[in-house]
Short mmCIF file of C-alpha atoms and ligand atoms in Angstrom, two decimals:
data_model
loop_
_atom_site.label_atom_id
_atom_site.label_comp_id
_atom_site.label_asym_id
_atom_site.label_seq_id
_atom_site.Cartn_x
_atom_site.Cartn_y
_atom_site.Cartn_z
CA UNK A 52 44.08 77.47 56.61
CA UNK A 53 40.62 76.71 55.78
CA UNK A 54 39.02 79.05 52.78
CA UNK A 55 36.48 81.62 54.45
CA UNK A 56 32.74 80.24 53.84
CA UNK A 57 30.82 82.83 55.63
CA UNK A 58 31.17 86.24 57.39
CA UNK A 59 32.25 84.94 61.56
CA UNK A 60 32.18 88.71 62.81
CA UNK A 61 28.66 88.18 64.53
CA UNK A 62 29.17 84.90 65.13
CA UNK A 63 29.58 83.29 69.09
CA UNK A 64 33.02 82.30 69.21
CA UNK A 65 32.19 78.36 69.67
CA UNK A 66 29.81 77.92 66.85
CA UNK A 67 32.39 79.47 63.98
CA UNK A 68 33.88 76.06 63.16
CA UNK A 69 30.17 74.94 63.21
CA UNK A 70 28.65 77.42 60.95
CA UNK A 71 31.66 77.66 58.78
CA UNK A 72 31.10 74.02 57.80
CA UNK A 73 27.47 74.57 57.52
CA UNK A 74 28.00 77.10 54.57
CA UNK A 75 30.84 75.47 52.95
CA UNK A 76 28.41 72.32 52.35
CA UNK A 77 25.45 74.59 51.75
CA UNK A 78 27.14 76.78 49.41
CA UNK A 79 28.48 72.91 48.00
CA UNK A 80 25.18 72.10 47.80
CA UNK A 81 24.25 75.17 46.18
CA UNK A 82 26.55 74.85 42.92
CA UNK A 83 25.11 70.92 42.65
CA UNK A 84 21.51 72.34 42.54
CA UNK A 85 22.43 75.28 40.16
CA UNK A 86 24.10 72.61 37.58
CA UNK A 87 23.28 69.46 38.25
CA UNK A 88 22.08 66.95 36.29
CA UNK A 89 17.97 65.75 35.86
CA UNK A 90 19.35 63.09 38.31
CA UNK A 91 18.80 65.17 41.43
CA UNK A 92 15.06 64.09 41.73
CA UNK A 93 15.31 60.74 40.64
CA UNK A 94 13.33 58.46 43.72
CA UNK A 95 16.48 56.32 45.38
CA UNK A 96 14.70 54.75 48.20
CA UNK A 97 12.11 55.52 51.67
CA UNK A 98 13.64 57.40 54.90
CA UNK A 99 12.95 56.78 58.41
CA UNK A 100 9.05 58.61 58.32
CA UNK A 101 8.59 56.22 55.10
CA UNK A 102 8.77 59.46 52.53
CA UNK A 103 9.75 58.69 49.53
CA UNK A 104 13.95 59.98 48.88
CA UNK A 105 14.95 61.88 46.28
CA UNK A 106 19.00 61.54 45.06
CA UNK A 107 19.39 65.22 45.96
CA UNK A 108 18.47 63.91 49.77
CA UNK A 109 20.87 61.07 49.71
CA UNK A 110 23.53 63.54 48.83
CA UNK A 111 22.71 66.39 50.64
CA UNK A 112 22.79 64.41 53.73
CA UNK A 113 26.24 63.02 53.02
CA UNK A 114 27.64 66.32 52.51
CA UNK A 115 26.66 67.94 55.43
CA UNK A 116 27.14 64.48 57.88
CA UNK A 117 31.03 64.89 56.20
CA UNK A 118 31.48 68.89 56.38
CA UNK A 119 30.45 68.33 59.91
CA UNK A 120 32.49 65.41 61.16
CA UNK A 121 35.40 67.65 61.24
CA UNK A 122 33.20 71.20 63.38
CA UNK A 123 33.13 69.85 66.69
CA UNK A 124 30.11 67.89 66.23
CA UNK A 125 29.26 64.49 68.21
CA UNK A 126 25.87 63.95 67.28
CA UNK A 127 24.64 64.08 64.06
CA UNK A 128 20.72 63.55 63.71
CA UNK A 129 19.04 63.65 60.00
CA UNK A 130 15.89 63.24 58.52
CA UNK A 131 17.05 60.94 56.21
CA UNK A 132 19.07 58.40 58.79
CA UNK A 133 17.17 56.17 60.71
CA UNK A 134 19.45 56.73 64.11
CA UNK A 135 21.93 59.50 65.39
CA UNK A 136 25.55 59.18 64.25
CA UNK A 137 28.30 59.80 66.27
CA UNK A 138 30.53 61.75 64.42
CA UNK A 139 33.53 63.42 67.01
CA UNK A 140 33.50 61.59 70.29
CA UNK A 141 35.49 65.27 71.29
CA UNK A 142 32.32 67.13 69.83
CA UNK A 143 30.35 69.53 72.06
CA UNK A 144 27.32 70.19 69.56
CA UNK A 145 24.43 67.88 68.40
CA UNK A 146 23.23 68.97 65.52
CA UNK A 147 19.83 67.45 63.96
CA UNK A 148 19.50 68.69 60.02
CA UNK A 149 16.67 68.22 57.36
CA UNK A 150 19.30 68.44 54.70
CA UNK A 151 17.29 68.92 51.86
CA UNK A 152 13.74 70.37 52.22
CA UNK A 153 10.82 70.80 49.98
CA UNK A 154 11.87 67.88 47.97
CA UNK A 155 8.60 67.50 45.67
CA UNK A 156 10.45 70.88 44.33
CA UNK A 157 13.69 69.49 43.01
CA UNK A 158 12.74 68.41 39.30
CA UNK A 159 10.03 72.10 39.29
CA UNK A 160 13.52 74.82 40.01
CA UNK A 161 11.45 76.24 42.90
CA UNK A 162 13.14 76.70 45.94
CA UNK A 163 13.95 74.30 48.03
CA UNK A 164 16.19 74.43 51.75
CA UNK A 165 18.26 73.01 54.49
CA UNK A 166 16.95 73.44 58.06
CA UNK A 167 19.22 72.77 61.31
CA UNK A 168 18.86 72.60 65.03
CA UNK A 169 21.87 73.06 67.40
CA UNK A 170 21.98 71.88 70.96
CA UNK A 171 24.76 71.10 73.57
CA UNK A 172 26.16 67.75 73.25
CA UNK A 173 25.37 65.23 76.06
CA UNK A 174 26.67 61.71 76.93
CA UNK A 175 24.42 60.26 74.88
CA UNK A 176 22.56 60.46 70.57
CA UNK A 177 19.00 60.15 72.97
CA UNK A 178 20.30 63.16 75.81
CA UNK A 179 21.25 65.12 73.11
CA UNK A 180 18.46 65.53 71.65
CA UNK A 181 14.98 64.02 73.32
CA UNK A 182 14.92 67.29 74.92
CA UNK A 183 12.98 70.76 75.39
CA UNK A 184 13.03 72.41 72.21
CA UNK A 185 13.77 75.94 74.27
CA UNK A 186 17.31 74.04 74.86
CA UNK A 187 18.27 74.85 71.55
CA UNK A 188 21.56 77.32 70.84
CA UNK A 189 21.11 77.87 67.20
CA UNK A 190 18.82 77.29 64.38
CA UNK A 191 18.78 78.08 61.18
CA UNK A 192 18.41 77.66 57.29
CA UNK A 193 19.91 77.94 53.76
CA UNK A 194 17.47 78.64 51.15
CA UNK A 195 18.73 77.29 47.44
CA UNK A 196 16.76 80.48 45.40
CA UNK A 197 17.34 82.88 43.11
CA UNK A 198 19.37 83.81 46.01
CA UNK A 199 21.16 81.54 47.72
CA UNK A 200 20.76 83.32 52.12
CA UNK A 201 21.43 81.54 55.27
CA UNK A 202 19.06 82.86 58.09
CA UNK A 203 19.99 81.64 61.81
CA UNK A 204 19.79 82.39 64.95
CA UNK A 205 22.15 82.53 68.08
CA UNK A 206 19.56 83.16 70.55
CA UNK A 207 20.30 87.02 69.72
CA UNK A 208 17.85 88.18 66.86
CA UNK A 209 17.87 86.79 63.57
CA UNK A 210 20.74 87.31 61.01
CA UNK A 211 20.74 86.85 57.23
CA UNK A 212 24.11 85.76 55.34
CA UNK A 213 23.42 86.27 51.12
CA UNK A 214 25.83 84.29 49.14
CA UNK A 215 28.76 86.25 47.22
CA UNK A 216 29.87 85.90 43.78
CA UNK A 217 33.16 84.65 45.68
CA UNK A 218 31.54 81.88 47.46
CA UNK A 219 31.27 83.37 50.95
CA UNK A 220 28.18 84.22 52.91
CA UNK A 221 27.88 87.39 53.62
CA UNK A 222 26.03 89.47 56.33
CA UNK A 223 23.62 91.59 54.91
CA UNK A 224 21.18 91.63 58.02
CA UNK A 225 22.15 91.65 61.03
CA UNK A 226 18.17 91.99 63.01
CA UNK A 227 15.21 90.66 60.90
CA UNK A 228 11.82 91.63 62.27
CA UNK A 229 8.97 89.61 61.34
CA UNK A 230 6.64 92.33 59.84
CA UNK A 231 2.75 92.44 61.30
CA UNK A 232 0.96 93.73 58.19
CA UNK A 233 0.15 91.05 55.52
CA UNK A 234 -2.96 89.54 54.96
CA UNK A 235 -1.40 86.11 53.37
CA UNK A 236 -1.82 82.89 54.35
CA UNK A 237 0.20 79.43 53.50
CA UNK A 238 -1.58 76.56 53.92
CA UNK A 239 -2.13 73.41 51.42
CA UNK A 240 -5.58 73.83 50.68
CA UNK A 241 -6.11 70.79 49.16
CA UNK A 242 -6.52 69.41 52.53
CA UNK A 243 -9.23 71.32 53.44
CA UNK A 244 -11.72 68.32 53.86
CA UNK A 245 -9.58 66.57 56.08
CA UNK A 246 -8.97 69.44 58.89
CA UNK A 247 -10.69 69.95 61.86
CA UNK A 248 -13.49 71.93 62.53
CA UNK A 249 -11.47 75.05 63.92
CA UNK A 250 -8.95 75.17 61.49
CA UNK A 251 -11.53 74.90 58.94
CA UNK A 252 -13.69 77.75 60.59
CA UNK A 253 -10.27 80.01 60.61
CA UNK A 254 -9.50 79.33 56.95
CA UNK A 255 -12.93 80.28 56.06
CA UNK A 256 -13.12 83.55 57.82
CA UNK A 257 -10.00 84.06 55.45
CA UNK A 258 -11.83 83.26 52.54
CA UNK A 259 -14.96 85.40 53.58
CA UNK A 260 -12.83 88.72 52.61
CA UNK A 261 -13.98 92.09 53.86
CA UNK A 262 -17.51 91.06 54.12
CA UNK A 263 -16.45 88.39 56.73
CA UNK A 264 -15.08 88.23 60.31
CA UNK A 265 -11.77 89.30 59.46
CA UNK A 266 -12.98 92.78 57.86
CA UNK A 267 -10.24 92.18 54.97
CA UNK A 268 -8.88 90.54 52.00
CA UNK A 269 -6.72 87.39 52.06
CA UNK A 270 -4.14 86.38 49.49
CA UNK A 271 -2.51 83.01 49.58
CA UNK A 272 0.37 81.05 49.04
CA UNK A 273 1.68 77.56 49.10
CA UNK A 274 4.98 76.54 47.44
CA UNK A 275 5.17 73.43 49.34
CA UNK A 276 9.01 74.32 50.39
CA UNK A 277 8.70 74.88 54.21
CA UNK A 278 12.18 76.73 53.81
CA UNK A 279 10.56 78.98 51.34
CA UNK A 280 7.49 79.82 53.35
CA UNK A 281 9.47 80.80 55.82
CA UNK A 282 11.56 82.93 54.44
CA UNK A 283 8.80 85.04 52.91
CA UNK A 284 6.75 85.39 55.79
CA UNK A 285 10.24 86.29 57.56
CA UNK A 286 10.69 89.08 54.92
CA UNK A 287 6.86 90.34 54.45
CA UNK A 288 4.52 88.85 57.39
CA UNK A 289 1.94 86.38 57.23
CA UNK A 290 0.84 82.98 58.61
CA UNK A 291 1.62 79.43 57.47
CA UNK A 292 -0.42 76.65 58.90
CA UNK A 293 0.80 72.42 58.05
CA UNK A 294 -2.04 71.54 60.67
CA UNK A 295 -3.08 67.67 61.57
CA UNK A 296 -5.61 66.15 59.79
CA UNK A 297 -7.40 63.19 59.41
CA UNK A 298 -5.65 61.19 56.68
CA UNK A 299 -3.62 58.15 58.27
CA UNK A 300 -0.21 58.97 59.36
CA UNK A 301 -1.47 62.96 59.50
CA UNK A 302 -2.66 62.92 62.83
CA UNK A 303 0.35 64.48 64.37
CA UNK A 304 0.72 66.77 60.43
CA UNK A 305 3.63 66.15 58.24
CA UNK A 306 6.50 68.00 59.58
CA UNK A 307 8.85 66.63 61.96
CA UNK A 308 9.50 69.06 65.41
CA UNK A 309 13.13 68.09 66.01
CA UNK A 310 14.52 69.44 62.49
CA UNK A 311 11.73 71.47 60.82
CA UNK A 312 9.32 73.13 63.46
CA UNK A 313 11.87 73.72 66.63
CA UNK A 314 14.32 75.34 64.10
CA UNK A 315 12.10 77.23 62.75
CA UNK A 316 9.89 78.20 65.62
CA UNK A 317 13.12 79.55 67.34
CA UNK A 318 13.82 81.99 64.42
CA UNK A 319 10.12 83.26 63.97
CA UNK A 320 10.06 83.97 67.85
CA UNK A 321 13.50 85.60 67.46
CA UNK A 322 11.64 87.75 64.90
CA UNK A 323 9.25 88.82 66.99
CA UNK A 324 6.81 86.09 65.94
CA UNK A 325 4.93 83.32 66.81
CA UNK A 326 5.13 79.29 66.23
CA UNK A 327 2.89 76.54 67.82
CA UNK A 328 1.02 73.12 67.06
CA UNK A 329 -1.95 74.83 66.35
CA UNK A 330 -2.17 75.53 70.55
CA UNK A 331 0.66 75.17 72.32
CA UNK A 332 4.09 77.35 71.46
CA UNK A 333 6.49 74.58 69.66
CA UNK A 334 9.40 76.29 72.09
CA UNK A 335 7.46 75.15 74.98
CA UNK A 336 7.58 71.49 73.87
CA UNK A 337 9.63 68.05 74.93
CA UNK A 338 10.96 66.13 71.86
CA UNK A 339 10.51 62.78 72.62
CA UNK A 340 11.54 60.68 68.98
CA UNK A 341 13.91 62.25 66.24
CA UNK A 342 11.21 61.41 63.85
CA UNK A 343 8.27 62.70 65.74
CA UNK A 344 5.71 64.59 63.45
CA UNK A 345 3.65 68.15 64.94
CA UNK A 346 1.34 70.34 63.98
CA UNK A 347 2.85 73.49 62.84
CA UNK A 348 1.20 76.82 62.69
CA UNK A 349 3.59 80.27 62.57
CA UNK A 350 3.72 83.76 61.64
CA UNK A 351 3.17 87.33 63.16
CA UNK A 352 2.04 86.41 66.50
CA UNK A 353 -1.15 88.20 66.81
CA UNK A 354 -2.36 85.57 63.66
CA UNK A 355 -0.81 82.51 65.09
CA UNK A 356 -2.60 83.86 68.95
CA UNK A 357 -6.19 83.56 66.72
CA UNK A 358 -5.44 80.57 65.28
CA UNK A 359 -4.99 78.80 68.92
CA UNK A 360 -8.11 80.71 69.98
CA UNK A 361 -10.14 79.51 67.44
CA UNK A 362 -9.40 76.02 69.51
CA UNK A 363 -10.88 77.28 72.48
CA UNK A 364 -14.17 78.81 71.27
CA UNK A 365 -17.60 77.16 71.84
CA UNK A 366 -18.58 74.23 69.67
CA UNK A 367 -21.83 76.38 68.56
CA UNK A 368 -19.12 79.26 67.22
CA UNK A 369 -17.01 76.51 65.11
CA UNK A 370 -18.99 76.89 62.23
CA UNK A 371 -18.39 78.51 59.06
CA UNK A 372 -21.33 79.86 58.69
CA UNK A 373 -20.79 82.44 61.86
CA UNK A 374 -21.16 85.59 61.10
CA UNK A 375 -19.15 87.72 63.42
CA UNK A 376 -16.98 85.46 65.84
CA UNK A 377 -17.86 85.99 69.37
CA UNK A 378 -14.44 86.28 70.39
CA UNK A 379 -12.80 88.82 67.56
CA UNK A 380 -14.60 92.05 65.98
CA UNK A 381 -12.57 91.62 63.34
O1 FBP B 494 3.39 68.22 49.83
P1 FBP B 494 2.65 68.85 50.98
O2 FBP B 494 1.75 67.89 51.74
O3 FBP B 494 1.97 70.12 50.59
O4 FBP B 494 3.78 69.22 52.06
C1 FBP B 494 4.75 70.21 51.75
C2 FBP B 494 5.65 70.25 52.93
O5 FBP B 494 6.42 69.05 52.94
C3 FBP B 494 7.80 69.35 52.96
O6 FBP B 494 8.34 69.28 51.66
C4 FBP B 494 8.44 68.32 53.89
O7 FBP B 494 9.81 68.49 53.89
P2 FBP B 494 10.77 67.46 53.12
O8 FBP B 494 10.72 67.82 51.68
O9 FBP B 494 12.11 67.72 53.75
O10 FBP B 494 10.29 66.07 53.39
C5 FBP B 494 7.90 70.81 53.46
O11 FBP B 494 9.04 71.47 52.97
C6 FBP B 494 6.64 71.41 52.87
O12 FBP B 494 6.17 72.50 53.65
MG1 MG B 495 11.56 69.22 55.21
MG1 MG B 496 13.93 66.82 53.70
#
């Protein structure tokens, strides 16, 4: 009899063994992270998209490729393996993980996360998962905080497992609801020169405060955890934006659609948000390479609907110097 990792009750049936594995390595994961050594962030080598790898991402991967073997899992896709692993020839579940996320984080004690995407498993590593991201039957993450939560998705709302003292994940929502009323936005604003023009002009209608076309006050955030952001703007609202931009190997951003955006984009719209690539909803796309980067914009949907808008106004309105936007009072 396998120890209890996490609360099944509101669980499907078929993706127990699954998630039970899932929070047995996260909640692994989480003890390592809580006492490990200054080792974790030591650089051990490049991954497939040529970022730099941290030991925490070495071992965070192996954990969660071995917890899974043994969950009915064929197909095991990671950010930090070049190629999808078979793991159960048996399996019916692909599962594509960014094991550990927001690594820049590890040596700082910020928070940092593991994202996953779940879809049927297929005949083949490239059926599995070169797909439509709307094929997905779960998605979720573990965020490695002050609080150590699991937030996922079944296709039914979006739950939220806490940790316990004893080691088990525990339901303590059972229906989060992204809220509409913040005024915060996450975006790494050190970029800001190398944006394009309408993501620049939406930025600086943040920035112009009350006086500007937004008639309010902005705050802003950027913990460089994706995992993080998204849990915040999951709890209190907002918008994040990880847009393309012109630096070489930006074009497409830095996040990778198969196990950062479609995993998250599922929960946000669960939530009653909205995610896209700065257009287009992310659900609405076709993965075409594990690795593949996209633009990622989410939050309350009305903010990510202005964001995509600001893409389709005139040339002669794309400039920060507007005054009041054509297309929005405020
Ligand atoms: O360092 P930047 O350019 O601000 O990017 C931060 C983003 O990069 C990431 O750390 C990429 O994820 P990984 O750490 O898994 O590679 C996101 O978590 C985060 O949102
Ligand atoms: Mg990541
Ligand atoms: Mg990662």
């Amino acid at each position: 009899m396998t120890a209890e990792t996490i609360d099944t009750g509101r669980i499907p049936a078929e993706l127990r063994p699954l998630m039970q594995a899932l929070a047995g390595a996260g909640g692994a994961l989480e003890r390592i992270i809580r006492s490990g050594s200054g080792e974790l962030g030591a650089a051990v080598g490049t991954n497939a998209g040529g970022d730099g790898q941290k030991a925490l991402d070495v071992m965070a991967d192996d954990l969660f490729r071995d917890a899974l073997a043994g969950a009915g899992v064929r197909w095991f896709a990671s950010e930090e393996q070049d190629d999808a692993i078979e793991l159960d020839p048996q399996g019916r579940l692909a599962v594509a993980i960014d094991p550990l996320d927001g690594s820049s984080n590890i040596d700082t004690n910020v928070s940092i996360g593991t994202i996953f995407a779940v879809f049927p498993a297929e005949a083949s590593a490239e059926a599995s998962f070169l797909r439509p991201v709307r094929q997905q039957i779960c998605g979720g993450y573990i965020i490695y905080g002050p609080r150590c939560a699991m937030v996922v998705t079944f296709g039914d709302g979006v739950q939220q497992y806490a940790l316990a003292a004893d080691g088990v994940f525990r339901l303590v929502e059972s229906r989060m609801v992204l809220p509409d009323c913040s005024f915060e936005f996450a975006i790494n604003a050190s970029n800001y020169r190398h944006w394009s023009r309408p993501i620049r002009a939406y930025i600086d209608d943040c920035l112009a405060g009350i006086e500007g076309p937004r008639e309010a006050n902005f705050n802003m955030r950027w913990i460089a955890s994706l995992v993080a952001e998204a849990h915040r703007i999951l709890t209190r609202g907002g918008i994040f934006l990880y847009p393309a931009d012109a630096r070489k190997g930006y074009e497409k951003g830095r996040l990778r659609l198969l196990y950062e955006a479609a995993p998250i984009a599922f929960l946000i719209e669960q939530a009653g948000g909205g995610a896209s690539d700065a257009s287009e909803a992310i659900l609405d796309q076709r993965i075409t390479s594990l690795h593949q980067r996209t633009p990622l914009v989410f939050g309350s949907a009305e903010k990510v609907a202005r964001v995509s808008a600001y893409h389709d106004l005139p040339e002669t309105e794309i400039s920060a110097l507007f005054g009041h936007r054509g297309l929005f009072r405020a």
